[in-house]
mmCIF file of C-alpha atoms (C1' of nucleotides) in Angstrom:
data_model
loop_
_atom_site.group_PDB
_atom_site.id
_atom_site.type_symbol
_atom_site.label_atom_id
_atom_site.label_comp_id
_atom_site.label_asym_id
_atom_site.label_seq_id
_atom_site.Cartn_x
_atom_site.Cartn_y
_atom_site.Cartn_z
ATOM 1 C CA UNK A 22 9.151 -8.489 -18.834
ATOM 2 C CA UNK A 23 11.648 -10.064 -17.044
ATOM 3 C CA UNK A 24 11.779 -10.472 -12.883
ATOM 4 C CA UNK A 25 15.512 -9.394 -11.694
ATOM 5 C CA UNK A 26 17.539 -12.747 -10.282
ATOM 6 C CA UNK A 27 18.771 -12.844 -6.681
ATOM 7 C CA UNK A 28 21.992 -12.640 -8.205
ATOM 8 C CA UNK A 29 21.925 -8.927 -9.136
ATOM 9 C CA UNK A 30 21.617 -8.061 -5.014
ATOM 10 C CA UNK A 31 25.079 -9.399 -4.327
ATOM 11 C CA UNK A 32 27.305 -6.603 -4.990
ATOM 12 C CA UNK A 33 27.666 -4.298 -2.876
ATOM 13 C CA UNK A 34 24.990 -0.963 -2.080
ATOM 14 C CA UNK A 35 26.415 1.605 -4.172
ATOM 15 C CA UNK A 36 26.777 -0.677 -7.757
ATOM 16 C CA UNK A 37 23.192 -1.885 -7.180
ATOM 17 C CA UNK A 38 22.224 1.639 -5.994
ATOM 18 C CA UNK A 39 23.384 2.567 -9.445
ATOM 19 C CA UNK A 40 21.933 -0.463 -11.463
ATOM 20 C CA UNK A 41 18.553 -0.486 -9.643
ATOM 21 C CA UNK A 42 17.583 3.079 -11.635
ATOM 22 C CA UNK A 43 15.274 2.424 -14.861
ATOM 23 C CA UNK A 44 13.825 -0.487 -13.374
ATOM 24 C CA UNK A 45 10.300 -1.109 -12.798
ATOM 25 C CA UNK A 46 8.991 -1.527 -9.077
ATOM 26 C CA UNK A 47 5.366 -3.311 -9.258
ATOM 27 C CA UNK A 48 3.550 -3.449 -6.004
ATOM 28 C CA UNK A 49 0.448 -5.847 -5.684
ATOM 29 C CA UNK A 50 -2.565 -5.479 -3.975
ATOM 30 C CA UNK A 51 -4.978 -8.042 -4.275
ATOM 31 C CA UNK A 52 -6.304 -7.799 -8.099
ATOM 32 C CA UNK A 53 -5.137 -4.404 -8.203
ATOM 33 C CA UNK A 54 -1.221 -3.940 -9.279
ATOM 34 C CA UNK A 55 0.978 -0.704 -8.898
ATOM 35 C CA UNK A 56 4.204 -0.070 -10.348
ATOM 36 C CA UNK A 57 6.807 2.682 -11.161
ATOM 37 C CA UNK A 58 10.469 3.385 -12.596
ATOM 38 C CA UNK A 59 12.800 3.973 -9.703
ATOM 39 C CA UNK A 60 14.622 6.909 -10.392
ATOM 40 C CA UNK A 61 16.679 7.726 -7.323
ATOM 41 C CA UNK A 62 17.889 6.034 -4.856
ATOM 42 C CA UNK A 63 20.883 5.868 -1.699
ATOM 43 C CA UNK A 64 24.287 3.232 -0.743
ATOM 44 C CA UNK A 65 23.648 2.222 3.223
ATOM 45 C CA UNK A 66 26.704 0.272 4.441
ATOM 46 C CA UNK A 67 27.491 -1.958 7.477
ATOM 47 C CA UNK A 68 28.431 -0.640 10.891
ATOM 48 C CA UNK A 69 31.666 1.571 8.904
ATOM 49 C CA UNK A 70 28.365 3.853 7.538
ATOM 50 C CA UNK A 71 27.866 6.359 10.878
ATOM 51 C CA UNK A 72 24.516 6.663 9.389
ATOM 52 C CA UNK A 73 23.113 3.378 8.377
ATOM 53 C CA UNK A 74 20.708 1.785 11.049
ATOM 54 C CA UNK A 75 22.865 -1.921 11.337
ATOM 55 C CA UNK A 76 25.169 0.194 13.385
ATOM 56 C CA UNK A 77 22.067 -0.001 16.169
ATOM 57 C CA UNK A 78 21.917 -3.712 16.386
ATOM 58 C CA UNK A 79 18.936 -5.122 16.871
ATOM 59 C CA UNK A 80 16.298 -6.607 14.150
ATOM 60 C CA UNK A 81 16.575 -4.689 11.048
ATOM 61 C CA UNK A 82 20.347 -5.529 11.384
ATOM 62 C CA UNK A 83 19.725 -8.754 11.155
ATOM 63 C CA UNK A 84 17.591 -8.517 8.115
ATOM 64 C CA UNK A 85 20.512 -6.742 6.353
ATOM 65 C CA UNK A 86 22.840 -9.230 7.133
ATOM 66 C CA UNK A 87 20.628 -12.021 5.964
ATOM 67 C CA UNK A 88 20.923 -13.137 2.285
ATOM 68 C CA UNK A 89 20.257 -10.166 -0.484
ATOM 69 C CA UNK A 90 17.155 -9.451 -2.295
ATOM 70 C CA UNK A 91 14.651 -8.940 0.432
ATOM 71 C CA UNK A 92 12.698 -5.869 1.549
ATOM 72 C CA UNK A 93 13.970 -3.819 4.680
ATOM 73 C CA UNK A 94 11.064 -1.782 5.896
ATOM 74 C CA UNK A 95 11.542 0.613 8.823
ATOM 75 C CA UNK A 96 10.257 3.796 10.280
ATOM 76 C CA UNK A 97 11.836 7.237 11.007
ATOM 77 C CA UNK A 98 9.686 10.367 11.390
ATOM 78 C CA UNK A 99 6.544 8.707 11.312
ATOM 79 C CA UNK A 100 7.012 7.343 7.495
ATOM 80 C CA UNK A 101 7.738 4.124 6.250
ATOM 81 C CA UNK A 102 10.947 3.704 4.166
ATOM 82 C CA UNK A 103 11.536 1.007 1.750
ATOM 83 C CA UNK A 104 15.316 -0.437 1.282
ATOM 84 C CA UNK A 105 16.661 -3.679 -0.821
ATOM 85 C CA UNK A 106 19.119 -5.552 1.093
ATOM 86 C CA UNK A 107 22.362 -6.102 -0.695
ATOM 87 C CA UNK A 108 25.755 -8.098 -0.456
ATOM 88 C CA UNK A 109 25.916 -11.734 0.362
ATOM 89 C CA UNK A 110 24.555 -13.260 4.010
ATOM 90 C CA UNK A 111 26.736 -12.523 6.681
ATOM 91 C CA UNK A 112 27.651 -9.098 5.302
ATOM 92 C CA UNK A 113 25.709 -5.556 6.064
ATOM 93 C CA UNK A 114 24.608 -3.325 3.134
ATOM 94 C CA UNK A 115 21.471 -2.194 1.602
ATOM 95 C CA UNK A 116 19.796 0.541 -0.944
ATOM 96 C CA UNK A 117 17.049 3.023 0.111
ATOM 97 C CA UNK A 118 14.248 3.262 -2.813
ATOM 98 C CA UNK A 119 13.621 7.023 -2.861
ATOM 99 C CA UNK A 120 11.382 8.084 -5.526
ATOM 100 C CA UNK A 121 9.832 6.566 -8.534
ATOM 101 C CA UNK A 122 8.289 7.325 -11.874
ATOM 102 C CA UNK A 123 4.682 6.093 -11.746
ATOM 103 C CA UNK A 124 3.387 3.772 -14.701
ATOM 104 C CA UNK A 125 0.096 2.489 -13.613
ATOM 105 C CA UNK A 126 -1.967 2.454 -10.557
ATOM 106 C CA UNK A 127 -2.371 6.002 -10.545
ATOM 107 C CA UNK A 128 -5.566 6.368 -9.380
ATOM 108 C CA UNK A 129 -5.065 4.350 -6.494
ATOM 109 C CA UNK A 130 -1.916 6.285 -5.282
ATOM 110 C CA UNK A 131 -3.708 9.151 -5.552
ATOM 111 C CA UNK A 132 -6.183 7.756 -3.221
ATOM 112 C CA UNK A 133 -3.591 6.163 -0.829
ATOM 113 C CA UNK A 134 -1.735 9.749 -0.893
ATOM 114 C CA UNK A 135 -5.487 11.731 -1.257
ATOM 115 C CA UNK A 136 -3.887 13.857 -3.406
ATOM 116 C CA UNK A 137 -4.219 14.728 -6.995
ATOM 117 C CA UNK A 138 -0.891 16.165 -7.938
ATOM 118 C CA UNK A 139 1.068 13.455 -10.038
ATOM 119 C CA UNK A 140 4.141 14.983 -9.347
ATOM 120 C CA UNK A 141 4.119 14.825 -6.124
ATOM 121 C CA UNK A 142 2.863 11.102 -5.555
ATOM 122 C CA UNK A 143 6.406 9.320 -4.999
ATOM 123 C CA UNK A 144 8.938 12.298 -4.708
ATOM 124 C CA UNK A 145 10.319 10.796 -1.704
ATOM 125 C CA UNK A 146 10.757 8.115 0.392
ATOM 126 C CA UNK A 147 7.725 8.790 2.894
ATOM 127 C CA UNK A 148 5.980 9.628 0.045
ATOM 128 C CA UNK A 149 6.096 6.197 -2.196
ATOM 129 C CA UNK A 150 5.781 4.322 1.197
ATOM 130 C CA UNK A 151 2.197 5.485 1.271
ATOM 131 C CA UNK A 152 1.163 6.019 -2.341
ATOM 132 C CA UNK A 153 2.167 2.022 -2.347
ATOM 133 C CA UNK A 154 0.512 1.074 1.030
ATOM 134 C CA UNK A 155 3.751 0.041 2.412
ATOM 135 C CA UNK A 156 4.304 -0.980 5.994
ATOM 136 C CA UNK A 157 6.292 -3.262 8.418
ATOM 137 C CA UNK A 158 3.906 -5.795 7.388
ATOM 138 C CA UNK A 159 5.772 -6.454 3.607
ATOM 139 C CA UNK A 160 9.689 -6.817 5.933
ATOM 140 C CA UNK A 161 11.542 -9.431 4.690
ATOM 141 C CA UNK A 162 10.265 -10.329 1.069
ATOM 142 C CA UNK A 163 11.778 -11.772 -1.965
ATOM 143 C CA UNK A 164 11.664 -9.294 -4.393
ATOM 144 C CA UNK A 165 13.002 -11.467 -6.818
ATOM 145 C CA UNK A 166 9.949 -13.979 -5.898
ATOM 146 C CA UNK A 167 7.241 -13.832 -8.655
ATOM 147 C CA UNK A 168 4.519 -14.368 -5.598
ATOM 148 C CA UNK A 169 5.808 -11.495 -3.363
ATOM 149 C CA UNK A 170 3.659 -8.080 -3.128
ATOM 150 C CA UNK A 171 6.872 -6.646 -3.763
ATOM 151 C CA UNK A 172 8.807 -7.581 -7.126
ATOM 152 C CA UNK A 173 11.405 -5.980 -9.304
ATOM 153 C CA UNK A 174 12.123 -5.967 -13.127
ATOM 154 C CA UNK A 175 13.808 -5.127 -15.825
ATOM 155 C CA UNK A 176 13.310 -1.647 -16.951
ATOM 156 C CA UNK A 177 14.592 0.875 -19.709
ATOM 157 C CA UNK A 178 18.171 0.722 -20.065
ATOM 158 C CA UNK A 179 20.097 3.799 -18.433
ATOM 159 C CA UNK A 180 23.280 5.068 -19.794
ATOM 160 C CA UNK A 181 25.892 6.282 -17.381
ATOM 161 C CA UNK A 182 25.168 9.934 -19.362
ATOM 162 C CA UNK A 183 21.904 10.460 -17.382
ATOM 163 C CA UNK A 184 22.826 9.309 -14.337
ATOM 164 C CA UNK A 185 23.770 12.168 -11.597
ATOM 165 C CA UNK A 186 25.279 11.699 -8.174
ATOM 166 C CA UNK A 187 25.354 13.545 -4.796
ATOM 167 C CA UNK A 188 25.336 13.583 -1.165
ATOM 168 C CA UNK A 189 22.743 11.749 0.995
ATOM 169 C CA UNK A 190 19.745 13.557 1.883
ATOM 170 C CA UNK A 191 19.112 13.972 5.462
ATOM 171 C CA UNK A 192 21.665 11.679 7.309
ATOM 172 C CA UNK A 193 23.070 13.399 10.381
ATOM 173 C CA UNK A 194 26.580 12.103 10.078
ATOM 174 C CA UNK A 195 27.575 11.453 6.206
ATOM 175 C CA UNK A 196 30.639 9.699 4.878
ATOM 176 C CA UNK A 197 32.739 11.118 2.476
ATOM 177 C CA UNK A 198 31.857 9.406 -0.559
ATOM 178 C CA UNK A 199 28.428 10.792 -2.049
ATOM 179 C CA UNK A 200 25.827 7.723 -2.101
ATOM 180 C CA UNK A 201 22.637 9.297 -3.777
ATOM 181 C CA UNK A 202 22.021 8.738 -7.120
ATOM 182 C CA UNK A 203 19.340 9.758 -9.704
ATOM 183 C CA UNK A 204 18.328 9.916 -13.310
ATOM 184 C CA UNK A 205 19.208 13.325 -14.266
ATOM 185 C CA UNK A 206 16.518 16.217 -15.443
ATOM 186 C CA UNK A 207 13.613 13.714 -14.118
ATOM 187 C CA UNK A 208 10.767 15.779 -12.852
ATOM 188 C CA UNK A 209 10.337 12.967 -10.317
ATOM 189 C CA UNK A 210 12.998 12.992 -8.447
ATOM 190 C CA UNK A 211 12.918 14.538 -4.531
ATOM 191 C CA UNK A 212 15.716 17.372 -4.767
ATOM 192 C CA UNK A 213 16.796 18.545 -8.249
ATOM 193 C "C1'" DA I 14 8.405 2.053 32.205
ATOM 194 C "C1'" DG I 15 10.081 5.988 30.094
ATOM 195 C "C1'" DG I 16 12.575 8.622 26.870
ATOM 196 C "C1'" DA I 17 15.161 10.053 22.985
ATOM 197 C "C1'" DA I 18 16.414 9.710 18.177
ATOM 198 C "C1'" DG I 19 15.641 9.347 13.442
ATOM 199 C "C1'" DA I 20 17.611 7.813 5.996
ATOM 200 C "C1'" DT I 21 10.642 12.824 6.678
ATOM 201 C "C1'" DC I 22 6.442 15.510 5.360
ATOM 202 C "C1'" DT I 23 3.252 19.275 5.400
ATOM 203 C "C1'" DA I 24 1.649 23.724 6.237
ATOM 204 C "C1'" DC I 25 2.429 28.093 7.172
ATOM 205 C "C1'" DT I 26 4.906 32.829 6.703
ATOM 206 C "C1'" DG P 12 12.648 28.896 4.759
ATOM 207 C "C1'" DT P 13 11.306 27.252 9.094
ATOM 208 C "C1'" DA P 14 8.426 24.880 12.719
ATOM 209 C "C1'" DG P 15 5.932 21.250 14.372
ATOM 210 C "C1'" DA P 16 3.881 16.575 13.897
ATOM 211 C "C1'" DT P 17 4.882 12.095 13.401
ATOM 212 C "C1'" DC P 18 5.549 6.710 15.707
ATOM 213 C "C1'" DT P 19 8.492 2.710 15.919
ATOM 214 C "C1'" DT P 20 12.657 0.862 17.735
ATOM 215 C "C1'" DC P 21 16.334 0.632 20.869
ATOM 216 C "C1'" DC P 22 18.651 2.089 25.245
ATOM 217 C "C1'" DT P 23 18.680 2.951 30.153
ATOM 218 C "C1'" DA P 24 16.872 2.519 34.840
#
DNA sequence: AGGAAGATCTACT
DNA sequence: GTAGATCTTCCTA
């Protein structure tokens, strides 16, 4: 299967918020290897998105600006989320990785998450943080980088028939234009 | 040094 | 459906 080139980063949030569903997220851990279909994710914007954390300054701003392709790792409520930054250096955007499908690894989500219920492994952003072992520790990775815990490839192909689109989940101050999007009728997805 | 906010989750009714 | 826990980062004094 094949790795996703830098190249595919550099447009901006909301096409590569849309491209990035059906593809496969693998997450390595030593010998062990994890990975999942993304199948929902959000568009975060520069310091025009009232919501988007490069409007604070600071470090993670600076990660988003940097050139595209990397892991942006924060925290917010106590839970790690995990973003892609987009758009070319020198301009702010990025995509928030919300839930995926898992393929393999199961058992060792379940242990991360000690929970049983497949379901509700990586049905939101908190929750595929820790079913992955995700922390501030994997910031600022290639994810087009064969070596990186943190890779991205090629998936099953998603026609614009199953894909579904809506407001952002949780944001205190949304813009106009909904930014969450999903692969319709998937059973993994955080809000139907 | 202290405090508030924040793109959430879980448990309980 | 709602309440409370959660913890890192940034802002102010």
């Amino acid at each position: 299967m094949k790795i996703l080139p830098q190249e595919f980063y550099l447009s901006n949030p909301s096409q590569v918020a849309v491209a990035l569903l059906g593809k496969k997220l693998v997450r390595k851990i030593g010998n062990y290897t994890i990975s999942g279909i993304i199948v929902e994710t959000e568009a975060y914007y520069g310091k025009s998105d009232p919501a988007s954390r490069a409007r604070k300054g600071g470090k993670l701003s600076k990660i988003m600006l940097g050139p595209p392709g990397r892991t942006l790792i924060y925290m917010v409520h106590g839970n790690w989320l995990l973003n892609i930054v987009t758009c070319p250096k020198g301009v702010a955007g990025a995509v928030l990785i919300r839930a995926i499908e898992p393929l393999s690894g199961l058992s060792l989500m379940m242990r991360n998450r000690g929970i049983n219920d497949v379901k509700k492994l990586t049905n939101g952003p908190g929750r595929l943080t820790k079913a992955l072992n995700i922390t501030n520790k994997l910031n600022n990775l290639p994810v087009f980088d064969k070596k990186s815990e943190i890779t991205i490839y090629e998936g099953r192909k998603i026609s614009s028939k199953e894909i579904a689109k809506s407001f952002r989940i949780g944001v205190s101050k949304d813009l106009d234009t909904p930014l969450r999007f999903y692969i319709k009728g998937n059973p993994f997805v955080s809000r139907p």
